[in-house]
PDB file of C-alpha atoms and ligand atoms in Angstrom:
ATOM      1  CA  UNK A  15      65.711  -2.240 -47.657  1.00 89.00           C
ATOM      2  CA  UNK A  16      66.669   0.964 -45.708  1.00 96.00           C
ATOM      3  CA  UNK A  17      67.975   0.524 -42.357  1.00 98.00           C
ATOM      4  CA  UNK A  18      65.665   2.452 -39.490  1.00 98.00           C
ATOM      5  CA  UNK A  19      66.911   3.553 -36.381  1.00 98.00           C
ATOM      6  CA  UNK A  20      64.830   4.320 -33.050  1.00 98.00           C
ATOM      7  CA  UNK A  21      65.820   5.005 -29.294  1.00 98.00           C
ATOM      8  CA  UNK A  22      66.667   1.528 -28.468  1.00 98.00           C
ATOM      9  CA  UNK A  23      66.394  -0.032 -31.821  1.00 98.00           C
ATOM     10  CA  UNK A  24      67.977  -0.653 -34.720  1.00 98.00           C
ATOM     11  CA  UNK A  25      65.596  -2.315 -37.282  1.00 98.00           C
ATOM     12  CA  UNK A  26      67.766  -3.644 -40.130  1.00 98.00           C
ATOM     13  CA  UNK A  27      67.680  -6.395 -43.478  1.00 98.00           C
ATOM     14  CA  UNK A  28      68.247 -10.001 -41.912  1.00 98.00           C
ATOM     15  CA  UNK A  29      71.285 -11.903 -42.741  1.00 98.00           C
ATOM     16  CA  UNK A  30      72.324 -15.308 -42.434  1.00 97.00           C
ATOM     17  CA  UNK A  31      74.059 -14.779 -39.286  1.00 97.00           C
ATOM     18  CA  UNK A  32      70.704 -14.374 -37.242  1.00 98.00           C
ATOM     19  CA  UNK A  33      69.321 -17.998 -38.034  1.00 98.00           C
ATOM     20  CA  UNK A  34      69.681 -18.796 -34.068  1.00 98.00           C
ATOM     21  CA  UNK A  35      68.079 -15.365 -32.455  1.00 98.00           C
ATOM     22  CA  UNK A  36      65.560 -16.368 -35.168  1.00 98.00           C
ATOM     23  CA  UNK A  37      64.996 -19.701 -33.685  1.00 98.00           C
ATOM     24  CA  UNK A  38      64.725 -18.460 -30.215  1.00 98.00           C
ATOM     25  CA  UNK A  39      61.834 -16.711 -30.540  1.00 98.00           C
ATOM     26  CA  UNK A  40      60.145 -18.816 -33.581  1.00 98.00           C
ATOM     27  CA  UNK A  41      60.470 -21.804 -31.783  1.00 98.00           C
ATOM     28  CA  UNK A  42      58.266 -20.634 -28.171  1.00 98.00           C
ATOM     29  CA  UNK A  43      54.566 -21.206 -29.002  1.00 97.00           C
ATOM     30  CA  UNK A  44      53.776 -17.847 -27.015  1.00 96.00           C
ATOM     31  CA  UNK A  45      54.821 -15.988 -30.264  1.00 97.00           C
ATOM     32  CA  UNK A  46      54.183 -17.470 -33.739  1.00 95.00           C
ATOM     33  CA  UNK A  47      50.925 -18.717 -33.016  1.00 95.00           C
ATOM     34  CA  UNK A  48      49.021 -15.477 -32.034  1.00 95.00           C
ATOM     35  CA  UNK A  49      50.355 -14.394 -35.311  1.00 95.00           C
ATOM     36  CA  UNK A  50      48.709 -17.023 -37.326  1.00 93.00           C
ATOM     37  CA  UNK A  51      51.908 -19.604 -37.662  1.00 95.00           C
ATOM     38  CA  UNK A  52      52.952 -22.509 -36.432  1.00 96.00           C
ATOM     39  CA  UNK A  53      55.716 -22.425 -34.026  1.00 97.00           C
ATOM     40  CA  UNK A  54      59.100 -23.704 -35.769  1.00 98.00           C
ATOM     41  CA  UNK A  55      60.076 -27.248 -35.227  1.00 97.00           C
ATOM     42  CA  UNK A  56      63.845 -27.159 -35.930  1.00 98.00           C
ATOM     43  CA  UNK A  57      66.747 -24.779 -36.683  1.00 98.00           C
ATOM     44  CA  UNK A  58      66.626 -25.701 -40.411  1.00 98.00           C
ATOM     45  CA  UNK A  59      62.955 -24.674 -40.801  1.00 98.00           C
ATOM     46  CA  UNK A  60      63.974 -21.584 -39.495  1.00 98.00           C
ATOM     47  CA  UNK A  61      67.152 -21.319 -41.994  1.00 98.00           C
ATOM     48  CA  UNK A  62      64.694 -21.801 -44.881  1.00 98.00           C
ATOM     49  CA  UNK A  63      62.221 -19.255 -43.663  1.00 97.00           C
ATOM     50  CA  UNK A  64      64.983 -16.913 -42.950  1.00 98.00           C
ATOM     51  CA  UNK A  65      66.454 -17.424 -46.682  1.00 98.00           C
ATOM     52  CA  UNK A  66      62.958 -16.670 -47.479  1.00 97.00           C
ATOM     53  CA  UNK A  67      62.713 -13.376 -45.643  1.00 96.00           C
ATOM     54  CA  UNK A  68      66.327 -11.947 -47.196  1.00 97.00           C
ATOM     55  CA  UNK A  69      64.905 -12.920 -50.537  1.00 97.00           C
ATOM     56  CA  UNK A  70      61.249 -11.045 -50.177  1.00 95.00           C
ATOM     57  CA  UNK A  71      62.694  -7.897 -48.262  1.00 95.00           C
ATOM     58  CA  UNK A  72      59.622  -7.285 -46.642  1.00 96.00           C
ATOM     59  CA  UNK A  73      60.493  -7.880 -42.863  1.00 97.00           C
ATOM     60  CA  UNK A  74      62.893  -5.765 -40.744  1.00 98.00           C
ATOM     61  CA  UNK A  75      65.537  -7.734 -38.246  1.00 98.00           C
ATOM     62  CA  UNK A  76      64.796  -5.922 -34.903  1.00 98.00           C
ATOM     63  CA  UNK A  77      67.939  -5.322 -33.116  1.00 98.00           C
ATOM     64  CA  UNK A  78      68.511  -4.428 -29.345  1.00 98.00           C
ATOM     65  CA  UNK A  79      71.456  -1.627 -30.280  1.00 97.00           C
ATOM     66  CA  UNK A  80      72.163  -2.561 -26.186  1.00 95.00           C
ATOM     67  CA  UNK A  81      73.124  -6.495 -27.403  1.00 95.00           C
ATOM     68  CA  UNK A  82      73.399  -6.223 -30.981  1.00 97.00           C
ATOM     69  CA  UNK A  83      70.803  -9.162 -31.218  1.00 97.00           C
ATOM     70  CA  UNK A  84      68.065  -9.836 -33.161  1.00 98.00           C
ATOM     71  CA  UNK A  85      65.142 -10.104 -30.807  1.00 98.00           C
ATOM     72  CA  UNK A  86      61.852  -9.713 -33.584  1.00 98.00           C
ATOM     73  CA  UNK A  87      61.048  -9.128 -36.972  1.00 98.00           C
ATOM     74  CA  UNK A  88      58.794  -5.920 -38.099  1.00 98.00           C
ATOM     75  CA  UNK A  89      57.220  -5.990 -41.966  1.00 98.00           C
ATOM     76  CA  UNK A  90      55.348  -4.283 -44.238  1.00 98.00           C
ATOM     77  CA  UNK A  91      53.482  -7.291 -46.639  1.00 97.00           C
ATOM     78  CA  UNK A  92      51.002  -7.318 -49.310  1.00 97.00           C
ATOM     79  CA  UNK A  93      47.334  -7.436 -47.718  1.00 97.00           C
ATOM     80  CA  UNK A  94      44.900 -10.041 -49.435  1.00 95.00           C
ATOM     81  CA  UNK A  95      41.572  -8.189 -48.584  1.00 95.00           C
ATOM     82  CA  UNK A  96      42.849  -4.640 -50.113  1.00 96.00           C
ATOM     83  CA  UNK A  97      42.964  -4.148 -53.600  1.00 95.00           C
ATOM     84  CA  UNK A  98      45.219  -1.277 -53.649  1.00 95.00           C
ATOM     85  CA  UNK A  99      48.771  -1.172 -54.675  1.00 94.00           C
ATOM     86  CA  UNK A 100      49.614   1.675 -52.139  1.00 97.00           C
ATOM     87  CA  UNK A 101      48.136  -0.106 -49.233  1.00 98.00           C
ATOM     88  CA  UNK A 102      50.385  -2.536 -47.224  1.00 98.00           C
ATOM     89  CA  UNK A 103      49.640  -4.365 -44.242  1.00 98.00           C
ATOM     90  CA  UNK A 104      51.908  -4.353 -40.884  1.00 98.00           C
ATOM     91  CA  UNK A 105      53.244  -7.289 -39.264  1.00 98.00           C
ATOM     92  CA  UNK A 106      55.425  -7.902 -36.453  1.00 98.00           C
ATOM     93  CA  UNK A 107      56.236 -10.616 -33.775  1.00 98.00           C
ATOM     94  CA  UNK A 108      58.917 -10.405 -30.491  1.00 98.00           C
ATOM     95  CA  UNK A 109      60.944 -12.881 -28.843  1.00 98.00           C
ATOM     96  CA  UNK A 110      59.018 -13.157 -25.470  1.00 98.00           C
ATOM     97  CA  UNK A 111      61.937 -12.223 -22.979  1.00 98.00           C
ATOM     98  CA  UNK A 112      61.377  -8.439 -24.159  1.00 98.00           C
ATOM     99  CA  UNK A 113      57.428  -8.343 -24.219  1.00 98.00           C
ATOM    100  CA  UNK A 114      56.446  -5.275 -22.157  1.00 97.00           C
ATOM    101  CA  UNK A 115      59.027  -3.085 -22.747  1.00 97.00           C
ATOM    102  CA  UNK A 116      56.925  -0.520 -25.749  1.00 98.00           C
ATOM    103  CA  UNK A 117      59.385  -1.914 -27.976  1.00 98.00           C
ATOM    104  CA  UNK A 118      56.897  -3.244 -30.578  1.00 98.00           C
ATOM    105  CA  UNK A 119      54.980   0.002 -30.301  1.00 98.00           C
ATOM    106  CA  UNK A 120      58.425   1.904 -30.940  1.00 98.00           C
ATOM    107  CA  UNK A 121      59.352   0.068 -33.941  1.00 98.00           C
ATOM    108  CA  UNK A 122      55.962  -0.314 -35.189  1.00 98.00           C
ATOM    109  CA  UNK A 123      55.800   3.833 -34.786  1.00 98.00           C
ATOM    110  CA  UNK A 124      59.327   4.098 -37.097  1.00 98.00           C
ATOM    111  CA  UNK A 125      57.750   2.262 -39.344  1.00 98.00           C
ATOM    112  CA  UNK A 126      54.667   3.824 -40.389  1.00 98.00           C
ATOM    113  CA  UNK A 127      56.491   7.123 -40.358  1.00 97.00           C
ATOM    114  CA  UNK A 128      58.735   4.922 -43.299  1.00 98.00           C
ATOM    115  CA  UNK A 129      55.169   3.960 -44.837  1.00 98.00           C
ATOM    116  CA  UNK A 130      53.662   7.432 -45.021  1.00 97.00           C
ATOM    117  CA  UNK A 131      56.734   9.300 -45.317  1.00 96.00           C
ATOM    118  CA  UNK A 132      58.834   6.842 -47.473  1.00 96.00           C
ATOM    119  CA  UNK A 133      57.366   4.912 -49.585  1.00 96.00           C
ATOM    120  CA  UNK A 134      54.022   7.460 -49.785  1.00 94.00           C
ATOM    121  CA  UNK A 135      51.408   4.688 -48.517  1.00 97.00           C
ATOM    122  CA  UNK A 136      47.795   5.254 -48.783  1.00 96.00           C
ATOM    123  CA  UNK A 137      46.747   2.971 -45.986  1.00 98.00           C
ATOM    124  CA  UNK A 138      48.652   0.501 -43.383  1.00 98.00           C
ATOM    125  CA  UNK A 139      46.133  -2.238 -42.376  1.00 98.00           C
ATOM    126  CA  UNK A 140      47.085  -4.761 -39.147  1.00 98.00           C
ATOM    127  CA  UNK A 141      44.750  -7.245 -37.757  1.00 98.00           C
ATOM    128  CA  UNK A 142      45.415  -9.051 -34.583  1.00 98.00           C
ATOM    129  CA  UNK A 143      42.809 -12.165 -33.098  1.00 97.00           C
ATOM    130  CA  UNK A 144      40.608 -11.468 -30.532  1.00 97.00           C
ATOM    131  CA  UNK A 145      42.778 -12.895 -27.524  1.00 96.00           C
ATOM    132  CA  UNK A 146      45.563 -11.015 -28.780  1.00 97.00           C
ATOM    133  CA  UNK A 147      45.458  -8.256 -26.211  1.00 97.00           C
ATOM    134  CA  UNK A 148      49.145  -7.241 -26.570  1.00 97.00           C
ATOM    135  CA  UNK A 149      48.900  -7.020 -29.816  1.00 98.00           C
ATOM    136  CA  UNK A 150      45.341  -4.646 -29.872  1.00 98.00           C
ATOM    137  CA  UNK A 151      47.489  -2.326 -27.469  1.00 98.00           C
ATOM    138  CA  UNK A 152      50.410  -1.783 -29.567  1.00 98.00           C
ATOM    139  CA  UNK A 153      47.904  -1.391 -32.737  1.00 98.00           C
ATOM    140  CA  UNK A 154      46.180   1.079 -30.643  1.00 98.00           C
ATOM    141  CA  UNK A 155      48.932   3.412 -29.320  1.00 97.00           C
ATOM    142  CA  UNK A 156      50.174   3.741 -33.052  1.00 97.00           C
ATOM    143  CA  UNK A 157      47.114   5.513 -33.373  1.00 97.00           C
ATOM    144  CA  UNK A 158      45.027   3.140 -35.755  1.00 98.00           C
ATOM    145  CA  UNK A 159      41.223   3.322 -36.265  1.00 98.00           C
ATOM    146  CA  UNK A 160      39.161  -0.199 -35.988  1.00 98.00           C
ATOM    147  CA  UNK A 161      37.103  -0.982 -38.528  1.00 98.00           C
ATOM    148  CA  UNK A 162      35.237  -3.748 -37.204  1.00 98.00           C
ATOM    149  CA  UNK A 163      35.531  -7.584 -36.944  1.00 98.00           C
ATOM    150  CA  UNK A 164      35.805  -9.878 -40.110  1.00 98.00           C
ATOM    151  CA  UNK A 165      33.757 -13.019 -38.547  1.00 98.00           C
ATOM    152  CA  UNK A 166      35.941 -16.429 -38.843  1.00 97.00           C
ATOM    153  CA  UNK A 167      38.563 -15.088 -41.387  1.00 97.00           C
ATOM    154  CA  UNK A 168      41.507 -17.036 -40.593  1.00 95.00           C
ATOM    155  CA  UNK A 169      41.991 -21.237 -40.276  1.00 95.00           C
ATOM    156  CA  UNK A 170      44.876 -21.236 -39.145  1.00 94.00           C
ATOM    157  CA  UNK A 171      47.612 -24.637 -39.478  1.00 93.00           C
ATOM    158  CA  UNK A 172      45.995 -26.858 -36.766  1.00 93.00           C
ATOM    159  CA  UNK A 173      42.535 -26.107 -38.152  1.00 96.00           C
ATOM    160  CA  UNK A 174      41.879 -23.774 -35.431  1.00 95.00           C
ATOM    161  CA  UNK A 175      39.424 -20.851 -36.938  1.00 97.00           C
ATOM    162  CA  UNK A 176      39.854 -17.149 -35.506  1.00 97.00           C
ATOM    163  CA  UNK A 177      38.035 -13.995 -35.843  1.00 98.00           C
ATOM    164  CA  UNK A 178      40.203 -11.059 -37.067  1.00 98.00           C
ATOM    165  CA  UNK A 179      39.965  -7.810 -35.875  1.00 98.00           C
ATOM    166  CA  UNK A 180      40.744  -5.376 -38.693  1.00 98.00           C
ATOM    167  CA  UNK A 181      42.320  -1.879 -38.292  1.00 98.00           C
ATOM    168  CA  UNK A 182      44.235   0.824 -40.675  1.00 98.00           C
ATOM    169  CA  UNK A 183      45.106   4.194 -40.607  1.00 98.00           C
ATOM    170  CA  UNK A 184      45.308   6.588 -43.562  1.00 97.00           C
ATOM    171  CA  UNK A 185      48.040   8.952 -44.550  1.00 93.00           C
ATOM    172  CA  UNK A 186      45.649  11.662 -43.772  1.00 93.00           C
ATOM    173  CA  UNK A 187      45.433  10.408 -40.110  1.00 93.00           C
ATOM    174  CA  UNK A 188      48.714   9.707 -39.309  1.00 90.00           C
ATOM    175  CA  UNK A 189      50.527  12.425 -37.161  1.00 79.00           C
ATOM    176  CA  UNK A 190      54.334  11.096 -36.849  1.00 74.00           C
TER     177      UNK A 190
HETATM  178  C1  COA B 530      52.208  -8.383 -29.575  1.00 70.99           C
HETATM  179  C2  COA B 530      53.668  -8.087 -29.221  1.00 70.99           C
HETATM  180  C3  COA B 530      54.432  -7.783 -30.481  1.00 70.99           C
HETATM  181  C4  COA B 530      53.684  -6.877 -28.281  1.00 70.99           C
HETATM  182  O1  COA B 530      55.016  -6.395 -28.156  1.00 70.99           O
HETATM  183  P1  COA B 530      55.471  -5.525 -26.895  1.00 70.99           P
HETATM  184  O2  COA B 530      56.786  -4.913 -27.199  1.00 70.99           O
HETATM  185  O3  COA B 530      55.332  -6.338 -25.674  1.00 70.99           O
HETATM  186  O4  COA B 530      54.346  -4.391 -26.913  1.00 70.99           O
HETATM  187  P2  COA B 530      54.323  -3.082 -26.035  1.00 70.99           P
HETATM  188  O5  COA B 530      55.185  -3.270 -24.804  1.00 70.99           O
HETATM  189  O6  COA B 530      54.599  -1.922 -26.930  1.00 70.99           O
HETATM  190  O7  COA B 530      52.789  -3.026 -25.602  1.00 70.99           O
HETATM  191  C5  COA B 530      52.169  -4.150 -24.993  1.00 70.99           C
HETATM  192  C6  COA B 530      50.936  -3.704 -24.265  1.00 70.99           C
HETATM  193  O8  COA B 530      50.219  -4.846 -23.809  1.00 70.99           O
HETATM  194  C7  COA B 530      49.947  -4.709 -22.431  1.00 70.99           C
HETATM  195  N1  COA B 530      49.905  -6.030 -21.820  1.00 70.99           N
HETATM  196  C8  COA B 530      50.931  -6.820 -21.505  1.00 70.99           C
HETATM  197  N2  COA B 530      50.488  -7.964 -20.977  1.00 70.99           N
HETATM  198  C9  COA B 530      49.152  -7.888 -20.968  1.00 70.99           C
HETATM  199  C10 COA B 530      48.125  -8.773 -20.547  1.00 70.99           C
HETATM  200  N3  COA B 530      48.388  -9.960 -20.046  1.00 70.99           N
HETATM  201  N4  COA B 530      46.847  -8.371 -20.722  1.00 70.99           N
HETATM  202  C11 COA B 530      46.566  -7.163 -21.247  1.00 70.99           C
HETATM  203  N5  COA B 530      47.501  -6.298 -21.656  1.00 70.99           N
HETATM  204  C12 COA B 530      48.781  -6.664 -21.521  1.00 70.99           C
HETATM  205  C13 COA B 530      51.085  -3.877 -21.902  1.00 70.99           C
HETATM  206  O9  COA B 530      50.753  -3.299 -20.669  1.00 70.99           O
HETATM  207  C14 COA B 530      51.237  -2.861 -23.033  1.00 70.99           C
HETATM  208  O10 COA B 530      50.233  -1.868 -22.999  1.00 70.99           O
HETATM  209  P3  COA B 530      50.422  -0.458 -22.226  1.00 70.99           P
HETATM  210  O11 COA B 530      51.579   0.230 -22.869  1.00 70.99           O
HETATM  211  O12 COA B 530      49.119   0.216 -22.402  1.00 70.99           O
HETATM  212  O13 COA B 530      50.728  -0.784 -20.782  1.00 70.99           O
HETATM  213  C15 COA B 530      54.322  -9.306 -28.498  1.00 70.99           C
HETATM  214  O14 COA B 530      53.554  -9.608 -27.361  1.00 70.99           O
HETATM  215  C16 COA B 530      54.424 -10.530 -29.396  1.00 70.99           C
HETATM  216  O15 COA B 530      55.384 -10.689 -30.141  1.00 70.99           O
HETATM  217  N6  COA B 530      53.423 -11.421 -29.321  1.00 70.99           N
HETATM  218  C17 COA B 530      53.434 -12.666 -30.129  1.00 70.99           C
HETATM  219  C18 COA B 530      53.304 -12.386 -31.624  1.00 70.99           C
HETATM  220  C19 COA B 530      52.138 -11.481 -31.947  1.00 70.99           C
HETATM  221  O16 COA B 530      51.133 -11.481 -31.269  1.00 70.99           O
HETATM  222  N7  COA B 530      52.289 -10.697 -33.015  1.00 70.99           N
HETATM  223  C20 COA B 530      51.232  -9.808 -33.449  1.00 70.99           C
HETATM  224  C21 COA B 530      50.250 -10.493 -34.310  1.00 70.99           C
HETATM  225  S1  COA B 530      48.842  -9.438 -34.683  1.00 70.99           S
END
């Protein structure tokens, strides 16, 4: 995986040595939940999730260059509902202490430029649930178009069910 750089960011492979700035934030069930996952229970369900994430290379560390730490995870995965081999689907998540800063929006922004410019994408999807207001603001300033509302598409691990609100944005569209 390349290593990306922004303003205040440095978005980077993880590594072993980020197993407890992992936990941090994927143990607070203000973060994993709104993205569809159950909050983490211990520090070696994060170590096995985290072996799991240097093995796929699909998710960028997010570093604060100010503290060096890892404070969130950025990714570009396979989307289920698109059968298209140059379409990926954009997923990200932040430890809570640094909600409200535009950081998401920054590093989401570095990465579609990698999508389009990179790796020559067709499409970047991202869905967020309807209570997910944060996360329909950050989709939005990136600049994607909604596409409308996929009624009861997720069940998510304590049966819970959840409209998802689906958005992309086509190389065409994007603008840098
Ligand atoms: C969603 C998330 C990544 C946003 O990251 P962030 O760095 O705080 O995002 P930004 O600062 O770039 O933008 C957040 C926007 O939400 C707005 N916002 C913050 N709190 C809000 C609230 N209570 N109600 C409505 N809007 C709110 C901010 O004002 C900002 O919009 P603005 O720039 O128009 O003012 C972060 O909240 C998070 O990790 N949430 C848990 C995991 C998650 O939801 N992942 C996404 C799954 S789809």
């Amino acid at each position: 995986m390349e290593t990306l750089i922004t303003e205040r960011l440095v978005l980077r492979p993880f590594r072993k040595e980020d197993l407890d700035d992992f936990y941090e934030y994927a143990k607070n069930p203000s973060v994993g939940p709104n993205a569809g996952w159950k909050p983490h229970e211990s520090k070696e369900e994060s170590r096995e999730i985290l072996e799991r994430f240097i093995a796929e290379e699909e998710s960028w560390a997010i570093i604060h260059k100010d503290t060096d730490k890892l404070i969130g995870s950025i990714g570009l995965h396979n989307d289920a509902r698109r059968n298209n081999s140059r379409v990926k689907m954009l997923g990200y998540v932040l430890n809570e202490a640094y909600w409200g800063q535009g950081i998401m929006t920054e590093a989401a922004k570095r990465v579609l430029k990698y999508a389009f410019e990179n790796l020559d994408l067709n499409l970047v999807s991202v869905y967020h649930y309807p209570s997910n207001i944060r996360s329909k603001r950050v989709i939005e300033k990136c600049g994607f178009h909604y596409e409308g509302t996929l009624r009861r598409a997720n069940e998510l691990y304590d049966g819970s069910i959840h409209d998802s609100m689906c958005y992309s944005l086509i190389k065409e569209e994007y603008r840098g």
